């Protein structure tokens, strides 16, 4: 009989799909790597499983333990799938700007969710990073996984996401475009792809309100760049250890509005029902399309599924409230 021994055995090997109408006036081939095909419907299933395996190997996580993480939602799901398999309790801290669907989905699979305020500095005791650290210090036999600084994050993409792209494009990829949150995806994939072919361009998508683009161009951490924004999962107010800025050739900023509208367009014009940061990545690719030649093969990573945003970008009232429609 043909069956998987556990749901986590189905992580990875996600499809590449051509994007047609949106790039109809562009040169080159634009391919989307659709990470919602993972069992937890996001790219973060890949790192969830590996960060738990790594923590066990290092002796940081023992039977009956508790896994704690600060997450915009997807990493919580990825970790939860592995935690369920291995019998760990799971607690996540999540900023209150994240979609209600993400909170409800985590609760549905047995995760304890602690919602924290979004608009506080990372070092504030109420921030989702600080609350997670504090929980770790209080709960015995617990570990704060910390996807930002845990290098098992980017190593996972080096070992799985990138080799898949290399094989699927038959070594023809010329550009990789990915939203940058922890930086694990872009750095891990970028390291692997540049080892295979140093000419491959690695372009990161950033938000307005995030420090990344300016830091990449000037190496100045400018707190003046930081302000609240709506796009979920990308852009940061910290510099995580997972990012290697030297691997990234260019950062492109995409507005909340352009990201939201493109997310909807991706659904209605391509039939790809994807998350908010997916729209940001496609919109960023379109902003850069004049640099793409007819022989180029562009791979755009689409990290998660549209179901997590039905109350937000896919909701007309939410769009109108934010003046996006
Ligand atoms: N999109 C979404 C929806 C995410 O949750 C994340 C992770 N924060 C990203 C993009 C960015 O991926 P990475 O953390 O690997 O940079």
Short mmCIF file of C-alpha atoms and ligand atoms in Angstrom, two decimals, residues 44 72 74 153 157 179-185 232-234 277 303-304 309, ligand 1:
data_model
loop_
_atom_site.label_atom_id
_atom_site.label_comp_id
_atom_site.label_asym_id
_atom_site.label_seq_id
_atom_site.Cartn_x
_atom_site.Cartn_y
_atom_site.Cartn_z
CA UNK A 44 7.24 27.10 7.55
CA UNK A 72 3.28 35.52 12.65
CA UNK A 74 2.86 29.97 9.97
CA UNK A 153 15.94 27.84 9.76
CA UNK A 157 16.05 26.02 2.98
CA UNK A 179 9.74 38.02 0.79
CA UNK A 180 12.07 38.53 3.72
CA UNK A 181 10.89 38.00 7.29
CA UNK A 182 13.40 36.02 9.34
CA UNK A 183 15.53 35.91 6.18
CA UNK A 184 15.79 32.13 6.42
CA UNK A 185 14.17 31.44 3.05
CA UNK A 232 1.99 39.93 7.31
CA UNK A 233 5.16 37.87 7.49
CA UNK A 234 7.73 40.13 5.81
CA UNK A 277 3.10 38.20 1.31
CA UNK A 303 4.93 31.16 1.24
CA UNK A 304 1.36 30.41 2.30
CA UNK A 309 -6.57 35.93 4.93
N1 LIG B 1 5.55 35.21 4.18
C1 LIG B 1 4.89 34.77 5.27
C2 LIG B 1 3.41 34.70 5.23
C3 LIG B 1 5.60 34.42 6.41
O1 LIG B 1 4.94 33.97 7.51
C4 LIG B 1 7.01 34.54 6.42
C5 LIG B 1 7.78 34.22 7.67
N2 LIG B 1 7.76 35.26 8.62
C6 LIG B 1 7.66 35.01 5.27
C7 LIG B 1 6.89 35.33 4.16
C8 LIG B 1 9.15 35.23 5.20
O2 LIG B 1 9.94 34.08 5.23
P1 LIG B 1 11.31 34.08 6.01
O3 LIG B 1 10.98 34.19 7.48
O4 LIG B 1 11.95 32.79 5.69
O5 LIG B 1 12.12 35.25 5.59
#
